[in-house]
mmCIF file of C-alpha atoms and ligand atoms in Angstrom:
data_model
loop_
_atom_site.group_PDB
_atom_site.id
_atom_site.type_symbol
_atom_site.label_atom_id
_atom_site.label_comp_id
_atom_site.label_asym_id
_atom_site.label_seq_id
_atom_site.Cartn_x
_atom_site.Cartn_y
_atom_site.Cartn_z
ATOM 1 C CA UNK A 502 0.990 14.348 24.021
ATOM 2 C CA UNK A 503 2.138 13.423 20.517
ATOM 3 C CA UNK A 504 5.422 11.530 20.446
ATOM 4 C CA UNK A 505 7.596 13.305 17.833
ATOM 5 C CA UNK A 506 9.181 9.960 16.923
ATOM 6 C CA UNK A 507 5.806 8.679 15.668
ATOM 7 C CA UNK A 508 3.988 9.819 12.520
ATOM 8 C CA UNK A 509 1.666 12.792 12.925
ATOM 9 C CA UNK A 510 -1.793 11.571 14.039
ATOM 10 C CA UNK A 511 -4.045 11.321 11.003
ATOM 11 C CA UNK A 512 -6.721 13.444 12.693
ATOM 12 C CA UNK A 513 -4.471 16.462 12.117
ATOM 13 C CA UNK A 514 -3.744 15.514 8.519
ATOM 14 C CA UNK A 515 -6.122 17.403 6.269
ATOM 15 C CA UNK A 516 -4.379 19.209 3.442
ATOM 16 C CA UNK A 517 -2.069 17.733 0.778
ATOM 17 C CA UNK A 518 0.900 19.449 2.452
ATOM 18 C CA UNK A 519 0.018 17.748 5.728
ATOM 19 C CA UNK A 520 -0.228 14.384 3.995
ATOM 20 C CA UNK A 521 3.141 15.031 2.373
ATOM 21 C CA UNK A 522 4.699 15.599 5.807
ATOM 22 C CA UNK A 523 2.876 12.554 7.196
ATOM 23 C CA UNK A 524 4.184 10.233 4.474
ATOM 24 C CA UNK A 525 7.734 11.575 4.744
ATOM 25 C CA UNK A 526 7.667 10.846 8.464
ATOM 26 C CA UNK A 527 6.232 7.367 7.898
ATOM 27 C CA UNK A 528 8.886 6.721 5.217
ATOM 28 C CA UNK A 529 11.614 7.629 7.729
ATOM 29 C CA UNK A 530 10.030 5.315 10.288
ATOM 30 C CA UNK A 531 9.856 2.464 7.753
ATOM 31 C CA UNK A 532 13.454 3.057 6.738
ATOM 32 C CA UNK A 533 14.531 2.679 10.371
ATOM 33 C CA UNK A 534 12.260 -0.352 10.883
ATOM 34 C CA UNK A 535 13.708 -2.225 7.894
ATOM 35 C CA UNK A 536 17.339 -1.143 8.222
ATOM 36 C CA UNK A 537 19.846 -3.942 8.659
ATOM 37 C CA UNK A 538 17.390 -6.839 8.159
ATOM 38 C CA UNK A 539 18.168 -8.848 5.015
ATOM 39 C CA UNK A 540 15.048 -11.065 5.101
ATOM 40 C CA UNK A 541 12.522 -9.736 2.600
ATOM 41 C CA UNK A 542 9.534 -11.592 4.066
ATOM 42 C CA UNK A 543 10.224 -10.227 7.558
ATOM 43 C CA UNK A 544 10.573 -6.730 6.136
ATOM 44 C CA UNK A 545 7.368 -6.998 4.090
ATOM 45 C CA UNK A 546 5.505 -8.261 7.180
ATOM 46 C CA UNK A 547 6.708 -5.362 9.313
ATOM 47 C CA UNK A 548 6.045 -2.836 6.554
ATOM 48 C CA UNK A 549 2.463 -4.100 6.105
ATOM 49 C CA UNK A 550 1.846 -3.865 9.863
ATOM 50 C CA UNK A 551 3.398 -0.399 10.128
ATOM 51 C CA UNK A 552 1.329 0.955 7.225
ATOM 52 C CA UNK A 553 -1.898 -0.692 8.392
ATOM 53 C CA UNK A 554 -1.593 0.846 11.843
ATOM 54 C CA UNK A 555 -0.347 4.264 10.710
ATOM 55 C CA UNK A 556 -3.014 4.947 8.083
ATOM 56 C CA UNK A 557 -6.618 5.313 9.221
ATOM 57 C CA UNK A 558 -9.620 3.825 7.466
ATOM 58 C CA UNK A 559 -7.911 0.775 5.981
ATOM 59 C CA UNK A 560 -9.343 -2.736 6.023
ATOM 60 C CA UNK A 561 -6.413 -4.307 4.166
ATOM 61 C CA UNK A 562 -2.752 -3.416 3.590
ATOM 62 C CA UNK A 563 -0.165 -5.728 2.125
ATOM 63 C CA UNK A 564 1.872 -7.104 -0.708
ATOM 64 C CA UNK A 565 1.547 -9.196 -3.819
ATOM 65 C CA UNK A 566 4.836 -10.418 -5.283
ATOM 66 C CA UNK A 567 5.540 -11.185 -8.921
ATOM 67 C CA UNK A 568 6.190 -14.928 -9.320
ATOM 68 C CA UNK A 569 6.793 -15.916 -12.948
ATOM 69 C CA UNK A 570 3.771 -14.481 -14.782
ATOM 70 C CA UNK A 571 1.387 -13.870 -11.883
ATOM 71 C CA UNK A 572 1.117 -12.062 -8.575
ATOM 72 C CA UNK A 573 1.175 -14.162 -5.405
ATOM 73 C CA UNK A 574 -0.035 -12.995 -2.000
ATOM 74 C CA UNK A 575 2.657 -11.792 0.410
ATOM 75 C CA UNK A 576 2.554 -10.497 3.999
ATOM 76 C CA UNK A 577 -0.497 -8.391 4.824
ATOM 77 C CA UNK A 578 -2.846 -7.137 7.522
ATOM 78 C CA UNK A 579 -6.569 -7.660 7.091
ATOM 79 C CA UNK A 580 -8.914 -10.470 6.136
ATOM 80 C CA UNK A 581 -7.607 -13.483 4.175
ATOM 81 C CA UNK A 582 -7.242 -12.541 0.500
ATOM 82 C CA UNK A 583 -7.099 -14.170 -2.924
ATOM 83 C CA UNK A 584 -3.707 -15.826 -3.334
ATOM 84 C CA UNK A 585 -2.982 -15.529 -7.060
ATOM 85 C CA UNK A 586 -3.775 -12.687 -9.446
ATOM 86 C CA UNK A 587 -2.886 -12.828 -13.141
ATOM 87 C CA UNK A 588 -1.047 -9.870 -14.637
ATOM 88 C CA UNK A 589 -3.599 -7.510 -16.122
ATOM 89 C CA UNK A 590 -6.386 -8.770 -13.827
ATOM 90 C CA UNK A 591 -8.025 -6.672 -11.115
ATOM 91 C CA UNK A 592 -6.530 -3.492 -9.736
ATOM 92 C CA UNK A 593 -3.331 -5.230 -8.582
ATOM 93 C CA UNK A 594 -2.714 -7.077 -11.835
ATOM 94 C CA UNK A 595 -3.382 -3.926 -13.857
ATOM 95 C CA UNK A 596 -0.987 -1.824 -11.758
ATOM 96 C CA UNK A 597 1.662 -4.555 -12.104
ATOM 97 C CA UNK A 598 1.188 -4.953 -15.862
ATOM 98 C CA UNK A 599 1.283 -1.197 -16.449
ATOM 99 C CA UNK A 600 3.946 -0.565 -13.786
ATOM 100 C CA UNK A 601 2.056 2.435 -12.507
ATOM 101 C CA UNK A 602 -0.034 3.293 -9.475
ATOM 102 C CA UNK A 603 -3.782 2.885 -9.773
ATOM 103 C CA UNK A 604 -6.114 4.892 -7.583
ATOM 104 C CA UNK A 605 -9.681 3.584 -7.494
ATOM 105 C CA UNK A 606 -12.127 5.919 -5.699
ATOM 106 C CA UNK A 607 -14.992 3.428 -6.120
ATOM 107 C CA UNK A 608 -14.118 -0.237 -6.597
ATOM 108 C CA UNK A 609 -17.568 -0.967 -8.026
ATOM 109 C CA UNK A 610 -16.767 1.385 -10.905
ATOM 110 C CA UNK A 611 -13.490 -0.417 -11.757
ATOM 111 C CA UNK A 612 -14.152 -3.132 -14.360
ATOM 112 C CA UNK A 613 -12.603 -6.409 -13.201
ATOM 113 C CA UNK A 614 -12.020 -5.379 -9.605
ATOM 114 C CA UNK A 615 -11.361 -8.515 -7.521
ATOM 115 C CA UNK A 616 -13.409 -8.368 -4.321
ATOM 116 C CA UNK A 617 -11.361 -10.139 -1.648
ATOM 117 C CA UNK A 618 -13.090 -8.317 1.195
ATOM 118 C CA UNK A 619 -16.629 -7.146 0.488
ATOM 119 C CA UNK A 620 -16.057 -4.249 2.903
ATOM 120 C CA UNK A 621 -13.587 -2.624 0.474
ATOM 121 C CA UNK A 622 -14.957 0.513 -1.200
ATOM 122 C CA UNK A 623 -11.795 2.205 -2.500
ATOM 123 C CA UNK A 624 -8.295 1.023 -3.297
ATOM 124 C CA UNK A 625 -4.765 2.230 -4.054
ATOM 125 C CA UNK A 626 -2.185 -0.054 -5.658
ATOM 126 C CA UNK A 627 1.446 1.006 -6.108
ATOM 127 C CA UNK A 628 4.080 -0.978 -8.017
ATOM 128 C CA UNK A 629 7.270 -2.019 -6.248
ATOM 129 C CA UNK A 630 10.285 -1.526 -8.485
ATOM 130 C CA UNK A 631 13.960 -2.192 -7.774
ATOM 131 C CA UNK A 632 16.515 -1.106 -10.376
ATOM 132 C CA UNK A 633 13.730 -1.077 -12.954
ATOM 133 C CA UNK A 634 12.609 -4.627 -12.114
ATOM 134 C CA UNK A 635 9.025 -5.198 -10.999
ATOM 135 C CA UNK A 636 8.967 -6.994 -7.628
ATOM 136 C CA UNK A 637 5.223 -6.799 -7.036
ATOM 137 C CA UNK A 638 2.713 -4.304 -5.669
ATOM 138 C CA UNK A 639 1.712 -2.635 -2.428
ATOM 139 C CA UNK A 640 -2.091 -2.824 -2.088
ATOM 140 C CA UNK A 641 -4.196 -0.672 0.248
ATOM 141 C CA UNK A 642 -7.967 -1.143 0.645
ATOM 142 C CA UNK A 643 -10.418 1.072 2.488
ATOM 143 C CA UNK A 644 -14.040 0.602 3.565
ATOM 144 C CA UNK A 645 -14.483 4.347 2.842
ATOM 145 C CA UNK A 646 -15.462 5.539 -0.629
ATOM 146 C CA UNK A 647 -12.777 7.796 -2.191
ATOM 147 C CA UNK A 648 -10.474 7.276 0.805
ATOM 148 C CA UNK A 649 -7.325 7.885 -1.288
ATOM 149 C CA UNK A 650 -6.363 10.990 -3.243
ATOM 150 C CA UNK A 651 -3.366 12.143 -5.267
ATOM 151 C CA UNK A 652 -1.451 13.057 -2.105
ATOM 152 C CA UNK A 653 -1.902 9.458 -0.896
ATOM 153 C CA UNK A 654 -0.707 8.154 -4.256
ATOM 154 C CA UNK A 655 2.447 10.289 -4.142
ATOM 155 C CA UNK A 656 2.973 9.411 -0.471
ATOM 156 C CA UNK A 657 2.573 5.663 -1.027
ATOM 157 C CA UNK A 658 4.941 5.790 -3.990
ATOM 158 C CA UNK A 659 7.500 7.247 -1.574
ATOM 159 C CA UNK A 660 6.822 4.371 0.851
ATOM 160 C CA UNK A 661 7.255 1.879 -2.012
ATOM 161 C CA UNK A 662 10.675 3.386 -2.858
ATOM 162 C CA UNK A 663 11.765 2.887 0.769
ATOM 163 C CA UNK A 664 10.378 -0.663 1.013
ATOM 164 C CA UNK A 665 11.476 -2.104 -2.359
ATOM 165 C CA UNK A 666 15.230 -2.278 -1.579
ATOM 166 C CA UNK A 667 14.431 -4.205 1.635
ATOM 167 C CA UNK A 668 12.376 -6.933 -0.084
HETATM 168 N N1 SME B 1559 -8.932 -5.850 -5.007
HETATM 169 C C1 SME B 1559 -7.692 -6.368 -5.538
HETATM 170 C C2 SME B 1559 -7.432 -7.766 -5.071
HETATM 171 C C3 SME B 1559 -6.598 -7.855 -3.847
HETATM 172 S S1 SME B 1559 -7.474 -7.550 -2.446
HETATM 173 O O1 SME B 1559 -7.995 -6.176 -2.484
HETATM 174 C C4 SME B 1559 -6.521 -7.745 -1.110
HETATM 175 C C5 SME B 1559 -7.706 -6.309 -7.063
HETATM 176 O O2 SME B 1559 -8.733 -5.995 -7.659
HETATM 177 O O3 SME B 1559 -6.662 -6.569 -7.634
#
C-alpha cells in the first residue's frame, strides 16, 4: 500500500501532469527534511540522498558549489566524481556560466561533456540561485538515454528553489 506521506511511486508516473504532481510532492518532502537545519552541507547531503532514492534510473545525483571561479564537488550519491569543474566546461560548468538548466538527452552528443561515470548516458543540470546569486548546480545523471524531459527540468527547477535557501 502506498504511503501518502511518500512521493508517488515512479512506476505510476507517466505523463507530464503526473511528473508535475510527483515533483511537487518531493519538493514538499525536501522542504520538511531541510526545515530548521542551518548547516548547508548537512542539507545538501540529505537532499542528494532524498533525490537519488526518489527518482528512478539515476546513477549519480548531487551538488557542485561555486568556489571563486570554479565549481567544486559537494555532497552526492553515486560513484566518486571529478572534484573541480571550470565555469563554461562540461554540462555543469555550462549550466553555471549560463545560469540556466541544461538537459542533455545523449551525453555523447554534448561537446565537452565530462565523463565522471562511464555509465552515464543522459544528464540534467539545474543552477542553484539564492537572491540572484549563483550558489552552484544540482546535477543528475542517468544510465538511460533520454531519461530526462521538459517535465523533469521544470520539476528539478522546483526542487532547486526549495533546496537553495537551505544551503
Ligand atoms: N558530466 C558532468 C560532470 C559531473 S559528473 O556527471 C558527476 C559535466 O559534464 O559537467
